[in-house]
mmCIF file of C-alpha atoms and ligand atoms in Angstrom:
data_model
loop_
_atom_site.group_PDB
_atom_site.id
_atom_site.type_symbol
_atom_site.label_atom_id
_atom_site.label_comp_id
_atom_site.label_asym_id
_atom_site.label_seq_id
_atom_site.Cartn_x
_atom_site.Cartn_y
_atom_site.Cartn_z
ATOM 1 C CA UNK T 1 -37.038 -54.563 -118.780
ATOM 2 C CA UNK T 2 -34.545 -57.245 -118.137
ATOM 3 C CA UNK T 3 -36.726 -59.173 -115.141
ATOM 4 C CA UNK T 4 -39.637 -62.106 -115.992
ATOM 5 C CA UNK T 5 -43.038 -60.647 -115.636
ATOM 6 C CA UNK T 6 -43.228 -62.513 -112.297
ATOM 7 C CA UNK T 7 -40.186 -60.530 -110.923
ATOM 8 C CA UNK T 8 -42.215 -57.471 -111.936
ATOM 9 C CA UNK T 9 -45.212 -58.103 -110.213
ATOM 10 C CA UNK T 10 -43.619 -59.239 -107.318
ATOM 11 C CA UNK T 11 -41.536 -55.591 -107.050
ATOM 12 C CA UNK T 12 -44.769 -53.413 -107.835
ATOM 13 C CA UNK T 13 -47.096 -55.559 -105.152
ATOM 14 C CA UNK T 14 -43.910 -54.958 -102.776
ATOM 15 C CA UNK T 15 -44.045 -51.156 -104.037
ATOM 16 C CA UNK T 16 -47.663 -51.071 -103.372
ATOM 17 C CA UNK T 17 -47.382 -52.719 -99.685
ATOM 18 C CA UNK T 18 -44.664 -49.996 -98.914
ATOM 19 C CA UNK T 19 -46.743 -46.757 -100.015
ATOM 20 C CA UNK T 20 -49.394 -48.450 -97.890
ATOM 21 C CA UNK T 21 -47.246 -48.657 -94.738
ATOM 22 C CA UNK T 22 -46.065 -44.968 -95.273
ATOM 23 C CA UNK T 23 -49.419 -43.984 -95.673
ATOM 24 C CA UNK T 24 -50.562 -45.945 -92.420
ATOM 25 C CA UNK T 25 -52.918 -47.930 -94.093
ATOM 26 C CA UNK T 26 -53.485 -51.530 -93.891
ATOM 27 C CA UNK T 27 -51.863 -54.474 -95.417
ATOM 28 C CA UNK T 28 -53.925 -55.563 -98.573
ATOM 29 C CA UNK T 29 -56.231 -52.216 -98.491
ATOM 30 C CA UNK T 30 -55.249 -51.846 -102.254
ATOM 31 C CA UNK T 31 -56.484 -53.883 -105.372
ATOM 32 C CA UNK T 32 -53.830 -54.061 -108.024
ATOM 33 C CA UNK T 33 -55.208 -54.034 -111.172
ATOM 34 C CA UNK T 34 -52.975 -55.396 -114.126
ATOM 35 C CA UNK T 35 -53.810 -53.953 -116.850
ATOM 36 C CA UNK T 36 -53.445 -55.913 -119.864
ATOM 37 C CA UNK T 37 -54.427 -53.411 -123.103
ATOM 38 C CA UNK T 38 -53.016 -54.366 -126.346
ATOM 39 C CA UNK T 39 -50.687 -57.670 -124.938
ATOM 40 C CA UNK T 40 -51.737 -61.154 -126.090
ATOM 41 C CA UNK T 41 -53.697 -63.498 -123.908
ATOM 42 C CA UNK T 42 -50.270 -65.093 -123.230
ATOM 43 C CA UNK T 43 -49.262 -62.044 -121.632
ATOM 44 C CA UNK T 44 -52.340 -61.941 -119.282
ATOM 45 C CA UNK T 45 -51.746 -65.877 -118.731
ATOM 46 C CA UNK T 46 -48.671 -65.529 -117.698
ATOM 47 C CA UNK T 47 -49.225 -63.255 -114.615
ATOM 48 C CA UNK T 48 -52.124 -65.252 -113.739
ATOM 49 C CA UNK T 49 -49.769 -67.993 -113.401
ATOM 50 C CA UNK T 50 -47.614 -65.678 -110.990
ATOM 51 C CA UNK T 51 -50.705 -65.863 -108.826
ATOM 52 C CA UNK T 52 -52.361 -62.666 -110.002
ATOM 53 C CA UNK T 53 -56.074 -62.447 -110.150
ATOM 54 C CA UNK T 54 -57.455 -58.882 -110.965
ATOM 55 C CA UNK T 55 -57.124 -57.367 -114.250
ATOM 56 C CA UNK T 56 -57.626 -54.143 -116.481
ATOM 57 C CA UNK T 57 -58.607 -53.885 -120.144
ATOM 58 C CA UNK T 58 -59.485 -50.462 -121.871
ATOM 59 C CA UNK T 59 -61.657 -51.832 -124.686
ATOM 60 C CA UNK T 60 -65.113 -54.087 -124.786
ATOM 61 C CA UNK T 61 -64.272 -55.868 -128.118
ATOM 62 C CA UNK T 62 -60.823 -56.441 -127.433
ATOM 63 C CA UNK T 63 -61.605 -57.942 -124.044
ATOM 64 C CA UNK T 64 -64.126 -60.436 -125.591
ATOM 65 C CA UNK T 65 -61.660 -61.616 -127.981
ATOM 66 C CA UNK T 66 -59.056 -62.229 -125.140
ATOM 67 C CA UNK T 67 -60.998 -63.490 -121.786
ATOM 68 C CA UNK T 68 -63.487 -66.142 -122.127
ATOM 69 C CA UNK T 69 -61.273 -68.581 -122.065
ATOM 70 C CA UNK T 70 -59.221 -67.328 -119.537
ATOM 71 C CA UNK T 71 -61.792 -66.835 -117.173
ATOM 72 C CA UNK T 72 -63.208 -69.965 -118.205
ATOM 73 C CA UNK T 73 -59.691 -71.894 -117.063
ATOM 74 C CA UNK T 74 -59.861 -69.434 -114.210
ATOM 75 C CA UNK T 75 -63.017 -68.481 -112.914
ATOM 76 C CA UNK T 76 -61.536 -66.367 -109.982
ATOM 77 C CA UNK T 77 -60.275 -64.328 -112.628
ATOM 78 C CA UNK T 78 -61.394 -60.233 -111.993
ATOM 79 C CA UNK T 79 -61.888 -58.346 -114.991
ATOM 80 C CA UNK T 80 -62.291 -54.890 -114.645
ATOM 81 C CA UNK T 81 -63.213 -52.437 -117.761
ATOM 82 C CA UNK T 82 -61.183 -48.861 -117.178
ATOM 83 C CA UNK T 83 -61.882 -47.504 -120.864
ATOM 84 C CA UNK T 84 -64.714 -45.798 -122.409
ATOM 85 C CA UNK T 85 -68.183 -47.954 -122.539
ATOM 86 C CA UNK T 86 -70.688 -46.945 -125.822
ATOM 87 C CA UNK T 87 -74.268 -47.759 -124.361
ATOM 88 C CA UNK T 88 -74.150 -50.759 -127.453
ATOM 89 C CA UNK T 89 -71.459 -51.946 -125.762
ATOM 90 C CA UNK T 90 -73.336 -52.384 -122.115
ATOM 91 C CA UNK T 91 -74.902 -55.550 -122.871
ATOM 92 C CA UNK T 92 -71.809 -57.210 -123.829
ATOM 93 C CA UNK T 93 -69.440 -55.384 -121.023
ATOM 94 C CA UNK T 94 -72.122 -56.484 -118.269
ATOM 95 C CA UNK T 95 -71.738 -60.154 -119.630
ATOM 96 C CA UNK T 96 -68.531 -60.246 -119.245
ATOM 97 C CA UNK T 97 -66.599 -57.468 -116.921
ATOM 98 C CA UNK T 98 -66.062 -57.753 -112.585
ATOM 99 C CA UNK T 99 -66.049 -54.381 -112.360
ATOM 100 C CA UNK T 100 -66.808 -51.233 -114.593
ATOM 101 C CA UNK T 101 -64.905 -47.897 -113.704
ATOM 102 C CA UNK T 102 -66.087 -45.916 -116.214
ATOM 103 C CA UNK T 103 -69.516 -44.848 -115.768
ATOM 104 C CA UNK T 104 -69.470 -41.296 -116.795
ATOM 105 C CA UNK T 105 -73.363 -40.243 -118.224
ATOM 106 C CA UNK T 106 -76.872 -40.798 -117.598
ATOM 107 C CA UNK T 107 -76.727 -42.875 -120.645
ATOM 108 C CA UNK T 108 -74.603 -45.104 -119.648
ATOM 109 C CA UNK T 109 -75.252 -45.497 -116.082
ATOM 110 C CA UNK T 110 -78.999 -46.737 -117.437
ATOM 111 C CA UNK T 111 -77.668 -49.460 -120.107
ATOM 112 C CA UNK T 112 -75.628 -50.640 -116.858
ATOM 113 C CA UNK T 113 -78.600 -50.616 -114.734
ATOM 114 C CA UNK T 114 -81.090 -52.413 -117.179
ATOM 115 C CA UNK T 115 -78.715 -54.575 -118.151
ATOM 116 C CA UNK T 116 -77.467 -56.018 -114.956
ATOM 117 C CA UNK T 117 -81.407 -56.021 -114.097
ATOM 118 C CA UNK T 118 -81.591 -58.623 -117.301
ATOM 119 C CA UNK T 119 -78.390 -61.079 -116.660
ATOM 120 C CA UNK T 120 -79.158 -61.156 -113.268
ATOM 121 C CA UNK T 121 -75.816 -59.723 -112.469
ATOM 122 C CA UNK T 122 -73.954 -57.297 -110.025
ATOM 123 C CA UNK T 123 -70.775 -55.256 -111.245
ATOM 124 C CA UNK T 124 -68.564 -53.153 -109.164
ATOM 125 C CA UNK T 125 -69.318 -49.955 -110.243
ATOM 126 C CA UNK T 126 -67.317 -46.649 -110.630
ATOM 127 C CA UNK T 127 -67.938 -43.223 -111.583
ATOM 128 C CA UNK T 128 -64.927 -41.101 -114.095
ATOM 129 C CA UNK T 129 -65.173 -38.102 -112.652
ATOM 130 C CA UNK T 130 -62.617 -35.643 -114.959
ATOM 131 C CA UNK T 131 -60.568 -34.066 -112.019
ATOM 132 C CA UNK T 132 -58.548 -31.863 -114.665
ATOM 133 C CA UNK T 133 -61.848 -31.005 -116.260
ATOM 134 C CA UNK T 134 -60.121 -31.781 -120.148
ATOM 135 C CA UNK T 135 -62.160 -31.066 -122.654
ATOM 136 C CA UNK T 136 -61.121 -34.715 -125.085
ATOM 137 C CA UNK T 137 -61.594 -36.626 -121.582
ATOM 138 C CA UNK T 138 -64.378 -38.194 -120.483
ATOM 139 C CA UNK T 139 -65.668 -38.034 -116.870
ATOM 140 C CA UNK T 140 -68.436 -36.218 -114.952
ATOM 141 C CA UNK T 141 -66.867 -32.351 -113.692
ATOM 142 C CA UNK T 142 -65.584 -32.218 -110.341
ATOM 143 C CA UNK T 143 -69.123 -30.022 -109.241
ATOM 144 C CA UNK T 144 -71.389 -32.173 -110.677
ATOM 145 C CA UNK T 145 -70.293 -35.424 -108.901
ATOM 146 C CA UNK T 146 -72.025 -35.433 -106.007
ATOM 147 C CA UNK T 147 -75.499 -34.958 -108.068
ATOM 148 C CA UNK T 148 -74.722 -37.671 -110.457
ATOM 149 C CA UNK T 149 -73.797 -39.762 -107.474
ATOM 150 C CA UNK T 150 -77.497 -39.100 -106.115
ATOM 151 C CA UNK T 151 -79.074 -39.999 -109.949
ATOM 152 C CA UNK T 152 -76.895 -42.894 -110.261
ATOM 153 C CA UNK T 153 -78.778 -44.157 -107.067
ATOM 154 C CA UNK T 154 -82.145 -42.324 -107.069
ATOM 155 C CA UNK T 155 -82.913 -42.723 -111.080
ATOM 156 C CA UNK T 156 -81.022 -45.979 -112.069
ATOM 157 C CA UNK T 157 -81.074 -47.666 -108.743
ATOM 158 C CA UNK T 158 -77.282 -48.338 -109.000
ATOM 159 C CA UNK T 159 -74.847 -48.738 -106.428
ATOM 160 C CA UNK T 160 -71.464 -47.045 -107.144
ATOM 161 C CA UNK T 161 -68.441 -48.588 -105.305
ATOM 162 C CA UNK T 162 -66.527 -45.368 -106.029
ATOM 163 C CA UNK T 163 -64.871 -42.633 -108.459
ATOM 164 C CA UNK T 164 -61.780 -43.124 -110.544
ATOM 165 C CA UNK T 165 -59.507 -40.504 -111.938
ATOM 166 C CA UNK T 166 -56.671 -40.382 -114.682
ATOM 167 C CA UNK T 167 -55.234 -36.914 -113.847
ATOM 168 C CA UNK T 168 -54.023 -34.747 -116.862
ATOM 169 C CA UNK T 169 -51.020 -35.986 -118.316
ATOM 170 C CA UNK T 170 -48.746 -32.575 -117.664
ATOM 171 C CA UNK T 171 -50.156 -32.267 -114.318
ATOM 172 C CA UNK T 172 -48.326 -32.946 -110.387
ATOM 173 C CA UNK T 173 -51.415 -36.296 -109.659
ATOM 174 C CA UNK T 174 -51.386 -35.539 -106.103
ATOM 175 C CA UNK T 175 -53.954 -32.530 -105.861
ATOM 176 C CA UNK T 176 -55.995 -34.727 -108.432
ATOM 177 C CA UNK T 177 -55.976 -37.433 -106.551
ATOM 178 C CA UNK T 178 -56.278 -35.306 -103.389
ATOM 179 C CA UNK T 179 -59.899 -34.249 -105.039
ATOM 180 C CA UNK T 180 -60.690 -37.469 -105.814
ATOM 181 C CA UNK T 181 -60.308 -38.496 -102.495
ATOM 182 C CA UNK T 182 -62.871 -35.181 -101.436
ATOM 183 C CA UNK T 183 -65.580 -35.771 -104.197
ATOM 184 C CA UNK T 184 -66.428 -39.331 -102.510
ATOM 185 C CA UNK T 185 -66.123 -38.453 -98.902
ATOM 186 C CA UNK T 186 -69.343 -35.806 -100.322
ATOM 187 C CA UNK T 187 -70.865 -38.566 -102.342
ATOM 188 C CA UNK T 188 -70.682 -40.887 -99.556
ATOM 189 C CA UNK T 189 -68.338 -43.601 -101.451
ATOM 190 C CA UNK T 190 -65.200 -45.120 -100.184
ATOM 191 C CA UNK T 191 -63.902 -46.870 -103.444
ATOM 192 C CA UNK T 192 -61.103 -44.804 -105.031
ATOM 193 C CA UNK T 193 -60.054 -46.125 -108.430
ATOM 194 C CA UNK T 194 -56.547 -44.051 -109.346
ATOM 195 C CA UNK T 195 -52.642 -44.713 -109.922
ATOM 196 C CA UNK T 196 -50.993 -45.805 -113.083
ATOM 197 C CA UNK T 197 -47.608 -46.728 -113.533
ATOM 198 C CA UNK T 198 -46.081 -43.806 -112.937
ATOM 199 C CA UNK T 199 -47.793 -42.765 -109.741
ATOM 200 C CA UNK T 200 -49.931 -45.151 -108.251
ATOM 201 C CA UNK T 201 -47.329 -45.229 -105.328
ATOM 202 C CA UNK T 202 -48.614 -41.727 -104.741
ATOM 203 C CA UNK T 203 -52.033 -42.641 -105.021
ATOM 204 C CA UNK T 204 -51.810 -45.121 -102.616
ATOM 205 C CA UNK T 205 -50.698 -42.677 -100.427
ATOM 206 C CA UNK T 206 -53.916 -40.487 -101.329
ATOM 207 C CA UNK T 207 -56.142 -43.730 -100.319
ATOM 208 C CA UNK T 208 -56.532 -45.240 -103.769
ATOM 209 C CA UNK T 209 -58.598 -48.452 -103.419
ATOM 210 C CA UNK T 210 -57.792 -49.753 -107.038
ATOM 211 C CA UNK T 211 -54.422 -49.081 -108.475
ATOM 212 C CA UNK T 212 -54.637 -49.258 -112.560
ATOM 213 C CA UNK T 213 -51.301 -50.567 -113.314
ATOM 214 C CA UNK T 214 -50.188 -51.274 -117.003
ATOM 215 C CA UNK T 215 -46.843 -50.723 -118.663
ATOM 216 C CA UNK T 216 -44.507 -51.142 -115.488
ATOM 217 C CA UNK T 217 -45.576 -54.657 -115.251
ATOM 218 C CA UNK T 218 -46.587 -55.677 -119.003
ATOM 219 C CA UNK T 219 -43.827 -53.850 -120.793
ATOM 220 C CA UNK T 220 -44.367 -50.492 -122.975
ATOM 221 C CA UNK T 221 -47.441 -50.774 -125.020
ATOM 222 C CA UNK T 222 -46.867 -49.476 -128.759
ATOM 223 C CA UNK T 223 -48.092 -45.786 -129.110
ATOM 224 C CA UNK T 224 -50.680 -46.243 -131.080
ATOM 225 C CA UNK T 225 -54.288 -47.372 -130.183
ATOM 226 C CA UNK T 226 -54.502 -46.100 -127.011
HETATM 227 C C1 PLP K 301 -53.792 -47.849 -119.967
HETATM 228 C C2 PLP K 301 -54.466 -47.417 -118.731
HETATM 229 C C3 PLP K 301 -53.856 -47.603 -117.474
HETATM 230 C C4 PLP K 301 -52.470 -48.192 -117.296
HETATM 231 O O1 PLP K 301 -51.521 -47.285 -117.741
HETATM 232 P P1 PLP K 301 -49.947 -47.506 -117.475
HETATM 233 O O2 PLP K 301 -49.398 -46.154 -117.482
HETATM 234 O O3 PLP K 301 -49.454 -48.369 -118.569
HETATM 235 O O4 PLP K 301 -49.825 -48.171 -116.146
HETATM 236 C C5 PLP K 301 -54.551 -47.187 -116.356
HETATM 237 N N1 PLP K 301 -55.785 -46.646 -116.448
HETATM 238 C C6 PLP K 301 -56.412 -46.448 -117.625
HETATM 239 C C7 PLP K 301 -57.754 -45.838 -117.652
HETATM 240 C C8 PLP K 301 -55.768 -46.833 -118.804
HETATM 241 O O5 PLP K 301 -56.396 -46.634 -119.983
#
């Protein structure tokens, strides 16, 4: 990766705003999310100075270490929490995320719920749902999604924006995303949180809402701690 970090956001938002066209969707109808795992707050600085606004990060304590001030400099900032949550976690995640796209148990979706209840706030909230139904990923199964949907609102009095997906690694994303896409048009949602760097052009084209975009704009992340 030869180009400034500005020259790559510029070509994936161009990217994005072409798979939306194809797809006959409107301008703007996709949120890029950069995600900004394991780089420095530099890193995340610097494509906030490109103009960028929204932004991905896969791990509670990690984010608290890096945002505060960031969001304090820039308080238009959008943080969004894609990785697991630990229901220990919810009070500080709640304090401090936009948007969480991981709720994917009872558990959790109750920490959430109480603890919005006590800041006083309102997240964006998505449920994992895991399309390839992996056993070492998280996510509610594909048949169960419509009836956590229903708890989620019935039981914890939470609205959920949406569903989110990572697809199996070894897997064509399209019929993944393709479910995705199903699950919420039966659950009622319209938010659709999938697309990483090497296929959120095809998600767009599935009617992703949120594309999750990391290592194409950031640079590879070293292979461990993911
Ligand atoms: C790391 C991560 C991404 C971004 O992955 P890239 O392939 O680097 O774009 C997207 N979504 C989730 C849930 C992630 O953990």
């Amino acid at each position: 990766m030869s180009e400034t970090v500005s020259e790559r956001l510029t070509a994936i938002k161009g990217k994005v705003a072409r798979a939306e066209r194809r797809a006959g969707r409107p301008a703007g109808s996709v949120s890029l999310i950069a995600v900004s795992k394991t780089f420095p707050a530099e890193a995340a600085a610097e494509v906030i100075d490109a103009g960028h606004r929204i932004f991905g990060e896969n791990r509670v304590q990690e984010a608290k270490a890096k945002w505060p001030a960031l969001q304090e400099a820039h308080p238009d900032v959008d943080l969004h929490l894609i990785g697991p949550l630990q229901s220990n976690k919810a009070k500080e995640a709640v304090a401090l995320f936009d948007a969480i796209h991981t709720i994917d148990r009872d558990k959790i979706a109750k920490a959430v719920a109480t603890e919005m209840g006590r800041q006083g706030r309102a997240l964006k909230l998505f449920v994992q749902i895991n399309t390839g139904e992996e056993e070492q990923k998280a996510g509610i199964p594909p048949r169960d999604a419509v009836a956590f949907l229903e708890r989620c609102r019935s039981e914890h009095g939470l609205a959920i924006e949406g569903l989110m997906c990572i697809p199996p690694v070894d897997e064509a994303p399209g019929p993944h995303f393709a479910l995705l896409r199903k699950l919420a048009q039966e659950a009622g949602v319209g938010g659709l949180s999938m697309g990483m760097s090497s296929d959120f052009e095809t998600a767009v084209e599935f009617g992703a809402t949120h594309v999750r975009v990391g290592s194409a704009l950031f640079g590879e992340r070293p292979p461990i701690g993911e």
